[in-house]
Amino acid sequence: CSLLLPSIRHVNHSLLNLTASLFVVNVVEALQEFWQMKQSRGADLKNGALVVYEMVPSNSPPYVCYVTLPGGSCFGSFQFCPTKAEARRSAAKIALMNSVFNEHPSRRITDEFIEKSVSEALASFNGNREEADNPNTGIGAFRFMLESNKGKSMLEFQELMTVFQLLHWNGSLKAMRERQCSRQEVLAHYSHRALDDDIRHQMALDWVSREQSVPGALSRELASTERELDEARLAGKELRFHKEKKDILLLAAGQLGNMHSSSC
């Protein structure tokens, strides 16, 4: 523990400086510089260090802005923003605070963290130790995911878990089980696959099929997703799962619109 104290003091000092300076520095520039610094120090950023902003179209306040970090994590403006510039700064502020906090040693997946997390999962679901060692059980799959990502930060782990959250939400995991795919096979495949347009397109097609089978299913799911996204954004939470759900549903709605237009 004594070996970690200098690092912890350094991060705490950085957090104090960051909190004090958020009101005087250009947080948009500071966030970009933070990720460029990480890249220059050897961080594995496959898509570069660019931070991407997205304004929600609106002609009047409150304005809403989302920011996506290089690894894929997403945050949004969490305050009432009377201008588009203020919405951009609000999104950058929460993203910068999370980016810096994510550097703390306690945010890394270690052997101790894995054992504690698995033990808590066993206690929550009344499981036994044998389940934790079997990758074909839910808890075993959870342990497999943690061990596969040892050394990574919690934000990095969350980015990976977003893929599995979407597969579960979309019903894809259930369909794979029905095809006799083992959990380990699914984990091994998607652990090394980034969330891309092909996955989004396939999920959107699934929702097109659902809407054709149960009219109104798409609009109900979209309304529910938008509420969840707004609640999470105002609470300052990481948003990628909710944001990806909304984008996939909007993609499906667009595909349905194109199908109706072509049939007229």
Coordinates of C-alpha atoms in Angstrom, one line a residue:
C1 CA 0.0 0.0 0.0
S2 CA 2.9 2.4 0.8
L3 CA 4.1 2.0 -2.8
L4 CA 0.7 3.4 -4.0
L5 CA 0.6 6.4 -1.8
P6 CA 2.7 8.7 -4.0
S7 CA 0.5 7.8 -7.0
I8 CA -2.7 8.3 -4.9
R9 CA -1.4 11.7 -3.6
H10 CA -0.5 12.7 -7.2
V11 CA -4.0 11.9 -8.5
N12 CA -5.7 13.5 -5.6
H13 CA -3.6 16.6 -6.1
S14 CA -4.5 16.6 -9.8
L15 CA -8.2 16.2 -8.9
L16 CA -8.1 19.2 -6.6
N17 CA -6.3 21.3 -9.2
L18 CA -8.8 20.2 -11.8
T19 CA -11.8 21.0 -9.7
A20 CA -10.5 24.4 -8.8
S21 CA -9.6 25.2 -12.4
L22 CA -12.7 24.0 -14.1
F23 CA -14.2 27.5 -13.6
V24 CA -11.3 29.4 -15.1
V25 CA -9.8 27.2 -17.9
N26 CA -11.3 26.4 -21.2
V27 CA -12.6 22.9 -20.3
V28 CA -13.1 22.0 -24.0
E29 CA -9.4 22.6 -24.8
A30 CA -8.4 21.0 -21.5
L31 CA -10.3 17.8 -22.3
Q32 CA -8.7 17.5 -25.8
E33 CA -5.2 18.2 -24.3
F34 CA -5.7 15.5 -21.7
W35 CA -6.3 12.8 -24.3
Q36 CA -3.5 14.0 -26.5
M37 CA -1.2 13.8 -23.5
K38 CA -2.4 10.2 -22.9
Q39 CA -1.7 9.3 -26.5
S40 CA 1.8 10.9 -26.3
R41 CA 2.5 8.8 -23.2
G42 CA 1.7 5.6 -25.0
A43 CA -2.0 5.0 -24.4
D44 CA -3.5 2.6 -27.0
L45 CA -6.0 4.8 -28.7
K46 CA -7.0 2.9 -31.9
N47 CA -9.0 5.7 -33.3
G48 CA -6.7 8.5 -32.3
A49 CA -7.1 11.1 -29.5
L50 CA -9.9 13.2 -31.0
V51 CA -12.8 14.1 -28.7
V52 CA -16.1 14.3 -30.6
Y53 CA -19.0 16.6 -29.7
E54 CA -22.6 16.2 -30.9
M55 CA -25.3 18.9 -30.3
V56 CA -28.9 17.8 -30.1
P57 CA -30.8 19.8 -32.7
S58 CA -32.9 22.6 -31.0
N59 CA -33.9 26.2 -31.7
S60 CA -34.3 27.1 -28.0
P61 CA -32.8 26.3 -24.6
P62 CA -32.1 24.2 -22.8
Y63 CA -29.4 23.0 -25.2
V64 CA -28.0 19.5 -24.9
C65 CA -24.6 18.3 -26.0
Y66 CA -22.9 14.9 -26.0
V67 CA -19.2 14.2 -26.0
T68 CA -17.6 10.9 -27.0
L69 CA -14.1 10.2 -25.7
P70 CA -11.5 8.4 -27.8
G71 CA -12.2 5.0 -26.3
G72 CA -15.9 5.3 -26.9
S73 CA -17.2 6.5 -23.5
C74 CA -19.9 9.1 -23.7
F75 CA -21.0 11.9 -21.4
G76 CA -23.5 14.7 -21.8
S77 CA -24.3 18.2 -20.5
F78 CA -25.7 17.8 -17.1
Q79 CA -26.9 21.3 -16.3
F80 CA -29.5 23.7 -17.7
C81 CA -27.6 25.3 -20.6
P82 CA -29.0 28.5 -22.1
T83 CA -26.5 28.5 -25.0
K84 CA -24.9 25.9 -27.2
A85 CA -21.5 26.9 -26.1
E86 CA -22.5 26.4 -22.4
A87 CA -23.9 22.9 -23.3
R88 CA -20.5 22.0 -24.9
R89 CA -18.6 23.2 -21.8
S90 CA -21.0 21.3 -19.5
A91 CA -20.4 18.1 -21.4
A92 CA -16.6 18.7 -21.5
K93 CA -16.6 19.4 -17.7
I94 CA -18.1 16.0 -16.7
A95 CA -16.1 14.1 -19.3
L96 CA -12.8 15.7 -18.0
M97 CA -13.6 15.0 -14.4
N98 CA -14.3 11.3 -15.3
S99 CA -11.2 11.1 -17.5
V100 CA -8.9 12.3 -14.7
F101 CA -10.6 10.2 -12.0
N102 CA -10.2 7.2 -14.2
E103 CA -6.4 7.5 -13.8
H104 CA -6.6 6.7 -10.1
P105 CA -5.1 3.3 -9.2
S106 CA -8.3 2.2 -7.6
R107 CA -10.0 2.3 -11.0
R108 CA -7.8 -0.5 -12.4
I109 CA -8.9 -4.1 -12.6
T110 CA -6.5 -6.1 -10.4
D111 CA -6.5 -9.6 -8.9
E112 CA -7.9 -8.1 -5.7
F113 CA -10.6 -6.3 -7.5
I114 CA -11.6 -9.4 -9.4
E115 CA -11.8 -11.6 -6.3
K116 CA -13.9 -9.0 -4.5
S117 CA -16.2 -8.5 -7.4
V118 CA -16.7 -12.2 -8.0
S119 CA -17.3 -12.8 -4.2
E120 CA -19.9 -10.0 -4.2
A121 CA -21.6 -11.5 -7.3
L122 CA -21.7 -15.0 -5.6
A123 CA -23.2 -13.5 -2.5
S124 CA -25.9 -11.5 -4.5
F125 CA -27.0 -14.6 -6.5
N126 CA -26.5 -17.2 -3.8
G127 CA -23.9 -18.9 -6.1
N128 CA -21.1 -21.3 -5.2
R129 CA -17.4 -21.2 -5.9
E130 CA -17.7 -23.9 -8.6
E131 CA -19.9 -21.5 -10.7
A132 CA -17.2 -18.8 -10.6
D133 CA -14.7 -21.3 -12.2
N134 CA -17.1 -22.4 -15.0
P135 CA -17.2 -19.9 -17.9
N136 CA -20.5 -21.3 -19.1
T137 CA -22.3 -19.9 -16.0
G138 CA -23.2 -16.2 -15.6
I139 CA -20.8 -15.6 -12.8
G140 CA -18.1 -17.6 -14.5
A141 CA -18.5 -15.5 -17.6
F142 CA -18.3 -12.3 -15.5
R143 CA -15.0 -13.6 -14.0
F144 CA -13.7 -14.5 -17.5
M145 CA -14.4 -10.9 -18.7
L146 CA -12.7 -9.4 -15.7
E147 CA -9.6 -11.5 -16.0
S148 CA -9.4 -10.9 -19.8
N149 CA -9.3 -7.2 -19.0
K150 CA -6.8 -7.2 -16.1
G151 CA -4.8 -4.0 -15.9
K152 CA -7.4 -1.9 -17.8
S153 CA -9.4 0.9 -16.2
M154 CA -13.0 0.9 -15.4
L155 CA -13.9 3.2 -18.3
E156 CA -12.1 0.8 -20.7
F157 CA -14.0 -2.1 -19.2
Q158 CA -17.3 -0.3 -19.4
E159 CA -16.6 0.4 -23.1
L160 CA -16.3 -3.3 -23.7
M161 CA -19.3 -4.2 -21.6
T162 CA -21.5 -1.8 -23.7
V163 CA -21.3 -4.3 -26.6
F164 CA -22.7 -7.1 -24.3
Q165 CA -25.3 -4.8 -22.8
L166 CA -26.5 -4.1 -26.3
L167 CA -26.5 -7.7 -27.4
H168 CA -28.6 -8.6 -24.3
W169 CA -31.0 -5.7 -24.8
N170 CA -31.4 -6.5 -28.5
G171 CA -32.1 -10.2 -27.8
S172 CA -29.0 -11.3 -29.7
L173 CA -27.5 -13.2 -26.7
K174 CA -30.7 -15.2 -26.3
A175 CA -30.7 -16.1 -30.0
M176 CA -27.1 -17.3 -29.7
R177 CA -28.0 -19.5 -26.8
E178 CA -30.9 -21.0 -28.8
R179 CA -28.3 -21.8 -31.5
Q180 CA -26.3 -23.7 -28.8
C181 CA -23.5 -21.2 -28.7
S182 CA -21.7 -21.4 -25.4
R183 CA -21.1 -18.3 -23.3
Q184 CA -17.4 -18.7 -23.7
E185 CA -17.7 -18.8 -27.5
V186 CA -19.8 -15.6 -27.4
L187 CA -17.4 -13.9 -25.0
A188 CA -14.3 -14.9 -27.0
H189 CA -15.9 -13.5 -30.2
Y190 CA -17.2 -10.2 -29.0
S191 CA -14.4 -9.4 -26.5
H192 CA -12.2 -8.6 -29.5
R193 CA -14.8 -6.9 -31.7
A194 CA -15.4 -3.2 -31.4
L195 CA -18.9 -1.8 -31.6
D196 CA -19.2 -0.8 -35.3
D197 CA -21.7 0.1 -38.0
D198 CA -22.2 -3.5 -39.0
I199 CA -23.4 -4.4 -35.5
R200 CA -25.6 -1.3 -35.3
H201 CA -27.1 -2.0 -38.7
Q202 CA -27.9 -5.6 -37.8
M203 CA -29.5 -4.6 -34.5
A204 CA -31.6 -1.9 -36.4
L205 CA -32.8 -4.6 -38.8
D206 CA -33.9 -6.7 -35.8
W207 CA -36.0 -3.7 -34.6
V208 CA -37.5 -3.3 -38.1
S209 CA -38.6 -6.9 -37.9
R210 CA -40.1 -6.4 -34.4
E211 CA -42.0 -3.3 -35.5
Q212 CA -43.4 -5.2 -38.5
S213 CA -44.5 -8.0 -36.2
V214 CA -45.8 -5.8 -33.3
P215 CA -46.7 -2.3 -34.6
G216 CA -45.8 0.4 -32.1
A217 CA -42.9 -1.6 -30.5
L218 CA -40.3 0.7 -31.9
S219 CA -41.9 4.0 -30.8
R220 CA -42.5 2.6 -27.3
E221 CA -38.9 1.5 -27.0
L222 CA -37.6 4.8 -28.3
A223 CA -39.7 6.8 -25.8
S224 CA -38.4 4.6 -22.9
T225 CA -34.8 4.9 -24.1
E226 CA -35.0 8.7 -24.4
R227 CA -36.3 9.0 -20.9
E228 CA -33.5 6.7 -19.6
L229 CA -30.9 8.7 -21.5
D230 CA -32.1 12.1 -20.2
E231 CA -32.2 10.8 -16.6
A232 CA -28.6 9.3 -16.9
R233 CA -27.3 12.5 -18.5
L234 CA -28.7 14.8 -15.8
A235 CA -27.2 12.5 -13.2
G236 CA -23.7 12.9 -14.8
K237 CA -23.5 9.2 -15.7
E238 CA -21.6 7.5 -18.5
L239 CA -24.1 7.3 -21.4
R240 CA -22.8 5.2 -24.2
F241 CA -25.2 2.2 -23.7
H242 CA -28.3 4.6 -23.7
K243 CA -27.0 6.7 -26.5
E244 CA -26.2 3.7 -28.7
K245 CA -29.7 2.3 -28.1
K246 CA -31.3 5.6 -29.2
D247 CA -29.1 5.7 -32.3
I248 CA -29.9 2.1 -33.3
L249 CA -33.7 2.8 -32.8
L250 CA -33.5 5.9 -34.9
L251 CA -31.6 4.0 -37.6
A252 CA -34.4 1.4 -37.6
A253 CA -37.0 4.2 -37.8
G254 CA -35.2 5.6 -40.8
Q255 CA -35.0 2.2 -42.5
L256 CA -38.8 1.7 -42.0
G257 CA -39.4 5.2 -43.5
N258 CA -37.3 4.3 -46.5
M259 CA -39.2 1.0 -47.0
H260 CA -42.6 2.8 -46.8
S261 CA -41.4 5.4 -49.3
S262 CA -40.2 2.9 -51.8
S263 CA -43.5 0.9 -51.5
C264 CA -45.6 3.9 -52.4

